Coordinates of C-alpha atoms and ligand atoms in Angstrom, one line a residue:
M275 CA 6.8 22.3 -11.7
S276 CA 3.5 23.5 -10.2
T277 CA 0.2 22.3 -8.8
V278 CA -2.9 24.2 -9.9
R279 CA -6.1 23.9 -7.9
H280 CA -9.5 23.5 -9.4
G281 CA -12.0 23.4 -6.6
M282 CA -11.6 20.1 -4.8
S283 CA -9.2 18.6 -7.4
S284 CA -5.9 19.9 -8.8
E285 CA -3.4 19.4 -11.7
L286 CA 0.3 18.8 -11.5
V287 CA 2.2 20.6 -14.3
L288 CA 5.8 19.3 -15.1
A289 CA 8.5 19.9 -17.5
G290 CA 10.4 16.8 -18.7
G291 CA 14.1 16.1 -18.6
R292 CA 15.2 17.8 -15.3
P293 CA 17.4 15.5 -13.2
L294 CA 16.5 14.5 -9.6
R295 CA 19.4 14.9 -7.1
G296 CA 19.8 14.7 -3.3
R297 CA 18.5 12.7 -0.3
I298 CA 14.9 12.3 0.9
R299 CA 12.7 10.4 3.2
V300 CA 9.4 9.2 1.9
P301 CA 6.3 9.0 4.1
G302 CA 6.0 6.1 6.5
C303 CA 4.9 2.8 5.1
K304 CA 1.2 2.7 4.6
G305 CA 0.9 -1.1 5.1
I306 CA 2.9 -1.0 8.3
S307 CA 1.0 2.1 9.6
H308 CA -2.5 0.4 9.2
R309 CA -1.2 -2.7 11.0
A310 CA 0.5 -0.7 13.8
L311 CA -2.7 1.2 14.4
L312 CA -4.9 -2.0 14.5
L313 CA -2.5 -3.9 16.7
A314 CA -2.1 -1.0 19.0
G315 CA -5.9 -0.9 19.2
M316 CA -5.9 -4.6 20.2
A317 CA -3.2 -4.1 22.9
D318 CA -4.2 -3.2 26.4
G319 CA -2.2 -0.1 27.2
R320 CA -0.4 2.7 25.4
S321 CA 1.6 2.4 22.2
R322 CA 3.6 5.0 20.3
I323 CA 3.7 5.1 16.5
A324 CA 6.3 7.5 15.1
G325 CA 6.5 8.4 11.4
M326 CA 3.0 7.1 10.6
A327 CA 1.9 7.3 6.9
E328 CA 0.4 10.7 6.2
G329 CA -2.3 9.9 3.6
D330 CA -6.0 9.6 3.8
D331 CA -6.1 5.8 3.8
V332 CA -4.3 5.5 7.2
A333 CA -6.3 8.4 8.5
H334 CA -9.4 6.3 7.9
T335 CA -8.1 3.4 9.9
A336 CA -7.3 5.8 12.7
E337 CA -10.8 7.3 12.5
V338 CA -12.4 3.9 12.7
L339 CA -10.5 3.0 15.8
D340 CA -11.5 6.3 17.3
R341 CA -15.2 5.4 16.7
L342 CA -14.6 2.1 18.5
G343 CA -13.3 4.0 21.6
V344 CA -9.5 3.7 21.0
R345 CA -7.8 7.0 22.0
L346 CA -5.4 8.5 19.5
R347 CA -3.3 11.6 20.1
H348 CA -1.0 13.2 17.5
G349 CA 1.9 14.7 19.4
A350 CA 4.5 17.2 18.4
P351 CA 7.3 15.9 16.0
D352 CA 10.3 14.4 17.8
E353 CA 13.9 15.6 17.5
R354 CA 14.2 14.3 13.9
G355 CA 11.0 16.0 12.8
V356 CA 9.0 12.8 12.9
G357 CA 5.4 13.0 14.1
V358 CA 4.5 10.7 17.0
A359 CA 1.0 9.3 17.6
T360 CA 0.0 7.8 20.9
V361 CA -2.6 5.1 20.8
T362 CA -4.3 4.1 24.1
S363 CA -6.7 1.2 24.3
G364 CA -8.1 -1.2 26.8
G365 CA -8.0 -4.1 24.2
V366 CA -10.8 -5.4 22.0
E367 CA -13.1 -6.1 25.0
T368 CA -13.4 -2.4 25.6
F369 CA -14.5 -1.6 22.0
R370 CA -17.9 0.1 21.9
E371 CA -20.6 -0.2 19.3
P372 CA -20.0 2.6 16.7
D373 CA -22.9 5.0 16.5
V374 CA -22.2 5.9 12.8
V375 CA -21.3 4.0 9.6
L376 CA -17.5 3.5 9.7
D377 CA -16.1 5.3 6.7
C378 CA -13.2 3.6 5.0
G379 CA -12.9 6.2 2.3
N380 CA -10.8 4.8 -0.6
S381 CA -9.0 2.3 1.5
G382 CA -9.6 -1.4 0.8
T383 CA -7.0 -2.2 3.4
T384 CA -9.0 -0.4 6.1
M385 CA -12.3 -2.2 5.1
R386 CA -10.8 -5.7 4.9
M387 CA -8.6 -5.5 7.9
V388 CA -11.2 -3.9 10.1
A389 CA -13.7 -6.6 9.0
G390 CA -11.3 -9.1 10.5
L391 CA -10.8 -7.1 13.7
L392 CA -14.6 -6.7 14.3
A393 CA -15.5 -10.3 13.4
G394 CA -14.6 -11.2 16.9
R395 CA -16.8 -8.5 18.5
P396 CA -20.5 -8.8 19.3
Q397 CA -21.4 -5.2 18.5
L398 CA -23.0 -4.3 15.2
A399 CA -20.8 -2.3 12.7
V400 CA -21.3 -1.1 9.2
L401 CA -18.3 -0.4 7.0
D402 CA -18.6 1.8 3.9
G403 CA -16.4 3.8 1.5
D404 CA -16.2 5.9 -1.6
A405 CA -17.4 5.0 -5.1
S406 CA -14.1 3.2 -6.0
L407 CA -14.1 1.1 -2.8
S408 CA -17.8 0.3 -3.3
A409 CA -16.9 -1.6 -6.4
R410 CA -14.0 -3.6 -4.9
P411 CA -14.4 -7.4 -4.2
M412 CA -15.2 -8.2 -0.5
G413 CA -16.3 -11.8 -0.9
R414 CA -12.7 -12.8 -0.4
V415 CA -12.8 -11.6 3.2
V416 CA -16.5 -12.1 4.0
E417 CA -16.6 -15.8 3.2
P418 CA -13.7 -16.9 5.4
L419 CA -15.0 -14.7 8.3
R420 CA -18.4 -16.3 8.0
A421 CA -16.6 -19.7 8.1
M422 CA -15.1 -18.7 11.4
G423 CA -18.6 -18.0 12.8
A424 CA -19.1 -14.2 12.3
T425 CA -22.2 -12.8 10.8
V426 CA -21.1 -10.6 7.9
D427 CA -23.2 -9.4 5.0
G428 CA -22.8 -6.9 2.2
R429 CA -24.3 -5.9 -1.1
A430 CA -24.6 -8.6 -3.8
G431 CA -24.6 -11.5 -1.4
G432 CA -21.8 -10.2 0.7
T433 CA -19.4 -9.6 -2.2
L434 CA -19.5 -5.8 -2.3
P435 CA -19.5 -2.9 0.3
P436 CA -21.1 -1.7 2.5
L437 CA -20.4 -4.5 4.9
V438 CA -22.5 -5.2 7.9
I439 CA -20.8 -7.1 10.7
R440 CA -22.0 -8.6 13.9
G441 CA -19.1 -10.7 15.2
G442 CA -19.1 -13.2 18.0
A443 CA -17.6 -16.4 19.2
L444 CA -15.1 -17.3 16.5
R445 CA -13.7 -20.7 15.9
G446 CA -10.2 -21.2 14.5
T447 CA -10.4 -22.4 10.9
R448 CA -8.1 -23.5 8.1
H449 CA -8.5 -21.2 5.2
A450 CA -7.2 -22.0 1.7
L451 CA -7.4 -18.7 -0.1
A452 CA -8.2 -18.6 -3.8
V453 CA -6.2 -15.3 -4.2
A454 CA -3.0 -14.4 -2.3
S455 CA -3.8 -11.2 -0.3
G456 CA -1.9 -9.4 2.4
Q457 CA -5.2 -7.7 3.4
V458 CA -7.3 -10.8 3.7
K459 CA -4.5 -12.7 5.4
T460 CA -4.3 -9.9 8.0
A461 CA -8.0 -9.8 8.5
L462 CA -8.0 -13.5 9.2
L463 CA -5.0 -13.2 11.6
L464 CA -6.8 -10.4 13.5
A465 CA -9.9 -12.6 13.7
G466 CA -7.8 -15.6 14.6
L467 CA -6.3 -13.7 17.6
Q468 CA -9.9 -13.6 18.9
A469 CA -10.9 -17.2 18.0
E470 CA -10.9 -20.5 19.8
G471 CA -8.4 -23.0 18.4
V472 CA -6.0 -22.6 15.6
T473 CA -6.5 -20.3 12.6
E474 CA -4.4 -21.4 9.6
I475 CA -4.1 -19.5 6.3
V476 CA -2.7 -21.1 3.2
E477 CA -2.2 -18.9 0.1
P478 CA -1.6 -19.8 -3.5
A479 CA 1.4 -17.5 -3.5
P480 CA 3.2 -15.4 -0.9
S481 CA 1.6 -12.0 0.0
R482 CA 3.2 -9.3 2.1
D483 CA 4.1 -10.4 5.6
H484 CA 4.2 -7.2 7.7
T485 CA 1.5 -8.6 10.1
E486 CA 3.4 -11.8 10.8
R487 CA 6.6 -9.9 11.4
M488 CA 5.0 -7.5 13.7
L489 CA 3.1 -10.1 15.7
A490 CA 6.2 -12.2 16.2
A491 CA 8.1 -9.1 17.3
L492 CA 5.3 -8.2 19.7
G493 CA 5.4 -11.5 21.5
V494 CA 2.4 -13.3 19.8
P495 CA 3.3 -16.9 19.0
I496 CA 2.8 -17.2 15.3
E497 CA 3.9 -20.2 13.2
R498 CA 5.2 -19.4 9.7
R499 CA 5.2 -22.9 8.2
D500 CA 6.5 -21.7 4.8
P501 CA 6.1 -18.4 2.9
T502 CA 2.5 -19.3 1.9
R503 CA 1.3 -20.8 5.2
V504 CA 0.8 -19.2 8.6
A505 CA -1.0 -20.2 11.8
L506 CA -1.8 -18.7 15.2
R507 CA -4.0 -19.1 18.3
A508 CA -5.9 -16.6 20.4
G509 CA -3.8 -13.9 21.9
A510 CA -3.1 -10.2 22.0
P511 CA -0.1 -8.1 21.1
R512 CA 1.5 -6.1 24.0
P513 CA 1.6 -2.3 23.7
F514 CA 4.7 -1.3 21.7
E515 CA 6.7 1.5 20.2
I516 CA 7.5 1.7 16.5
V517 CA 9.3 4.1 14.2
V518 CA 7.5 3.3 10.9
P519 CA 10.1 2.9 8.1
G520 CA 9.6 4.7 4.7
D521 CA 7.1 3.2 2.3
P522 CA 8.8 1.1 -0.4
S523 CA 5.9 1.6 -2.8
S524 CA 6.1 5.4 -2.4
A525 CA 9.9 5.2 -2.8
A526 CA 9.4 3.2 -6.1
F527 CA 8.1 6.4 -7.8
F528 CA 11.4 8.2 -7.1
V529 CA 13.5 5.0 -7.9
V530 CA 11.9 4.8 -11.3
A531 CA 12.0 8.5 -12.0
S532 CA 15.7 8.7 -11.1
T533 CA 16.5 5.7 -13.2
I534 CA 14.8 7.1 -16.3
V535 CA 15.8 10.8 -16.1
P536 CA 19.4 11.3 -17.3
G537 CA 21.7 13.0 -14.8
S538 CA 19.7 11.8 -11.7
S539 CA 21.3 10.6 -8.6
I540 CA 19.4 10.2 -5.3
V541 CA 19.3 8.4 -1.9
I542 CA 16.1 7.5 -0.3
E543 CA 16.7 7.0 3.4
G544 CA 15.1 4.8 6.0
V545 CA 12.9 2.6 3.8
S546 CA 11.4 -0.7 4.7
L547 CA 13.5 -3.3 2.9
N548 CA 11.0 -6.1 3.5
P549 CA 11.9 -8.5 0.7
G550 CA 8.3 -8.9 -0.3
R551 CA 8.1 -5.1 -0.8
I552 CA 11.3 -4.3 -2.7
A553 CA 11.1 -7.1 -5.3
Y554 CA 10.6 -4.3 -7.8
V555 CA 14.3 -3.4 -7.3
D556 CA 15.3 -6.8 -8.7
V557 CA 13.1 -6.2 -11.8
L558 CA 14.6 -2.8 -12.4
T559 CA 18.1 -4.1 -11.9
R560 CA 17.4 -6.9 -14.4
M561 CA 16.3 -4.1 -16.8
G562 CA 19.6 -2.4 -16.4
A563 CA 19.0 0.0 -13.5
R564 CA 21.8 1.1 -11.1
I565 CA 20.3 0.7 -7.6
E566 CA 22.1 0.0 -4.4
I567 CA 20.5 -1.1 -1.1
T568 CA 22.2 -0.6 2.3
E569 CA 20.5 -2.1 5.3
T570 CA 20.9 0.1 8.4
G571 CA 18.7 -1.6 11.0
I572 CA 15.6 -3.5 12.0
E573 CA 12.3 -2.1 13.3
V574 CA 9.6 -4.3 14.8
G575 CA 10.7 -7.2 12.6
E576 CA 11.2 -5.1 9.4
P577 CA 14.7 -4.6 7.8
V578 CA 15.2 -0.9 7.1
G579 CA 17.8 0.9 5.0
D580 CA 18.7 3.3 2.2
I581 CA 18.1 3.0 -1.5
T582 CA 20.7 4.7 -3.8
V583 CA 19.7 5.2 -7.5
E584 CA 21.6 6.6 -10.5
H585 CA 20.3 7.1 -14.0
A586 CA 20.7 4.1 -16.3
S587 CA 19.4 3.0 -19.7
L588 CA 16.8 0.2 -19.4
H589 CA 15.8 -2.7 -21.6
G590 CA 12.5 -4.7 -21.5
T591 CA 11.8 -7.7 -19.4
E592 CA 9.2 -10.3 -18.4
I593 CA 7.5 -9.8 -15.0
A594 CA 5.7 -12.9 -13.7
G595 CA 3.4 -13.6 -10.8
E596 CA 6.0 -15.4 -8.7
E597 CA 7.7 -12.1 -8.1
A598 CA 4.7 -11.2 -6.0
I599 CA 4.8 -7.5 -7.1
I600 CA 1.5 -5.7 -7.4
D601 CA 1.4 -2.1 -6.2
E602 CA 4.6 -1.3 -8.1
L603 CA 3.5 -2.8 -11.4
P604 CA 2.1 0.5 -12.6
V605 CA 5.3 2.3 -12.1
L606 CA 7.3 -0.6 -13.6
A607 CA 5.1 -0.2 -16.7
I608 CA 6.2 3.5 -16.8
A609 CA 9.8 2.3 -16.6
A610 CA 9.1 -0.1 -19.4
A611 CA 7.7 2.8 -21.5
F612 CA 11.2 4.4 -21.4
A613 CA 13.1 1.1 -21.9
E614 CA 14.3 -0.5 -25.1
G615 CA 12.1 -3.3 -26.4
L616 CA 9.2 -5.2 -24.9
T617 CA 8.1 -5.6 -21.3
T618 CA 5.4 -8.1 -20.5
I619 CA 3.6 -8.2 -17.2
H620 CA 1.9 -11.6 -16.6
D621 CA -0.3 -13.1 -13.8
A622 CA -1.5 -9.7 -12.7
G623 CA -5.3 -9.9 -13.1
E624 CA -5.6 -8.4 -9.6
L625 CA -4.5 -5.0 -11.1
A626 CA -8.1 -4.8 -12.5
V627 CA -9.6 -4.7 -8.9
K628 CA -7.4 -2.1 -7.3
E629 CA -8.3 1.6 -6.7
S630 CA -9.0 1.8 -10.4
N631 CA -8.9 -0.9 -13.0
R632 CA -5.2 -0.4 -13.5
I633 CA -4.9 -2.5 -16.6
A634 CA -7.4 -0.2 -18.3
T635 CA -6.3 3.1 -16.8
L636 CA -2.6 2.4 -17.4
T637 CA -3.3 1.3 -21.0
Q638 CA -5.2 4.5 -21.6
E639 CA -2.5 6.8 -20.1
L640 CA 0.4 5.1 -21.7
T641 CA -1.4 5.3 -25.1
Q642 CA -1.9 9.0 -24.4
L643 CA 1.9 9.3 -23.9
G644 CA 2.4 7.9 -27.4
V645 CA 3.5 4.4 -26.1
E646 CA 2.5 1.2 -27.8
V647 CA 0.7 -0.9 -25.2
E648 CA -1.6 -3.9 -25.1
A649 CA -4.0 -4.7 -22.3
R650 CA -4.4 -8.4 -21.5
P651 CA -6.8 -10.0 -18.9
D652 CA -3.8 -10.9 -16.7
G653 CA -1.5 -7.9 -17.3
I654 CA -0.1 -5.5 -19.9
V655 CA 2.5 -5.5 -22.7
V656 CA 4.5 -2.3 -23.2
R657 CA 6.8 -1.5 -26.1
G658 CA 9.4 1.1 -24.9
G659 CA 9.8 4.2 -27.0
S660 CA 10.1 8.0 -26.5
P661 CA 7.0 9.1 -24.6
R662 CA 6.0 12.7 -25.2
G663 CA 4.5 15.1 -22.7
T664 CA 0.8 15.3 -22.7
R665 CA -2.4 15.7 -20.6
L666 CA -2.8 12.7 -18.3
K667 CA -5.6 11.6 -15.9
S668 CA -5.4 10.1 -12.4
H669 CA -8.8 8.3 -12.8
G670 CA -9.0 9.0 -9.0
D671 CA -6.3 6.5 -8.4
H672 CA -3.2 7.7 -6.3
R673 CA -0.8 5.4 -8.0
V674 CA -1.9 6.3 -11.5
A675 CA -1.5 10.0 -10.6
L676 CA 2.0 9.3 -9.3
C677 CA 2.8 7.3 -12.4
G678 CA 1.7 10.3 -14.5
A679 CA 4.2 12.5 -12.6
V680 CA 7.1 9.9 -13.2
A681 CA 6.3 9.7 -16.9
G682 CA 6.1 13.5 -17.1
L683 CA 9.6 13.9 -15.5
A684 CA 11.2 11.8 -18.3
A685 CA 8.9 12.6 -21.2
E686 CA 9.8 15.3 -23.8
G687 CA 8.0 18.6 -23.2
E688 CA 5.3 19.4 -20.7
T689 CA 3.0 17.0 -18.9
V690 CA -0.2 17.8 -17.0
V691 CA -1.6 15.3 -14.5
R692 CA -5.3 16.0 -14.0
G693 CA -7.0 14.8 -10.8
W694 CA -3.7 15.2 -9.0
S695 CA -5.4 15.4 -5.6
A696 CA -5.8 11.6 -5.7
V697 CA -2.3 11.4 -4.3
G698 CA -3.7 12.4 -0.9
V699 CA -4.5 8.7 -0.3
S700 CA -0.8 7.7 0.1
Y701 CA 1.5 10.6 -0.7
P702 CA 0.0 14.1 -0.1
R703 CA 3.4 15.8 0.0
F704 CA 4.9 14.2 -3.2
A705 CA 5.1 17.5 -5.1
D706 CA 7.1 19.1 -2.3
D707 CA 9.5 16.2 -2.0
L708 CA 9.9 16.2 -5.8
A709 CA 10.5 20.0 -5.8
R710 CA 13.4 19.4 -3.4
L711 CA 14.9 16.8 -5.6
L712 CA 14.6 19.1 -8.6
G713 CA 16.3 21.9 -6.7
D714 CA 13.1 24.0 -6.8
A715 CA 12.6 24.2 -3.0
Ligands
LIG55 C1 -1.8 -4.7 1.0 C2 -1.8 -5.7 0.2 C3 -2.0 -5.7 -1.3 C4 -1.8 -4.3 -1.8 C5 -2.4 -3.2 -1.0 C6 -2.0 -3.3 0.5 C7 -1.6 -4.8 2.4 O1 -3.3 -6.0 -1.6 O2 -2.2 -4.2 -3.1 O3 -2.1 -1.9 -1.5 O4 -1.3 -3.9 3.2 O5 -1.7 -6.0 2.9 P1 -3.9 -7.5 -1.5 O6 -4.5 -7.7 -0.2 O7 -4.8 -7.7 -2.6 O8 -2.6 -8.4 -1.6

């Protein structure tokens, strides 16, 4: 396996059929890292975040906070080699007006959550991002923030970036969201912490709940009425210390790779076992995978533990919306390409508005691998077969690039993933971790 640089971008070149073996730790959970930074920025005092996610997305959230006057220091790694960041803030009242456009890069999470954070502040702020982010829907966060009293605008009537925000006195509001979204829910909770009265969020289906777990663990009274209903009043988290558990979505690439490459046997240590984030394990188990989960502890409200995976033969399945899986659907589609029979992914129209239109980009790359696949408005149908090594593209989407690597590990012959540098968003050191599991490092 090798990576080949071409100017700003690079290719990953892989030979199929080599087993993965050994123990690894994946980077810290991206979702938890964004939230830890934002909540530390809202707290009055010094917080410590160990094992923060390494990719560009979280770096953008950190940079935004820096522009608001929050002090961030990256200290030397601790005794286990885990990097520790110190975040010092005087709380939201001390935020200053940013003197530049706040660059969210490729990160929808940064843009939406920061919009909620700044909705309560009177200063003017402009949020922008790269070409992919500029095409992603923002009305879902702009409208409810307007309903709370913030002045928020954006291109196309406030539905697209850049966003211009001048926040102010917010009033607690009951929001019935049209689309379940962990990002929008978090934005509204961060706004709700700065609003007068009760902010309640009702979703059509459960979305990831890291924010609720963290707030509860940090002493903010938050009422979780059921998995789709949450409410809070004004307040602020206290400064805290957290060791960010491994990212279950990053782990998913190794879980699927080890399942589909014969002879593989791995352990991924210290991963968040948040039930909303590891539902993909149930799908793979239903398909015939051999995966064991061992809980080892709890960290700021999040169960943490190890995932053990052995190679297994898979068969197709149906994946429906109530399983609330979204970021792992692409890699489940790769698993399906190596399974016997049909796999249908339903109720997943949101795939079309992620870092790329993942229904379109996955269909294209699976076809390139020689897999029979059908794109649908709400998902994708994959007929398993014997994918062959080929030239794949990332489409500038980190998860599509990582899916290409997983497919290449199990496909016959050589696979090249073009635009590999897209992995910098969530998993810049993936190729190094993979090399270790392949026995190359
Ligand atoms: C995220 C929620 C999901 C997910 C995204 C991160 C979060 O998006 O796809 O990668 O951290 O809350 P939605 O907000 O659309 O659910």
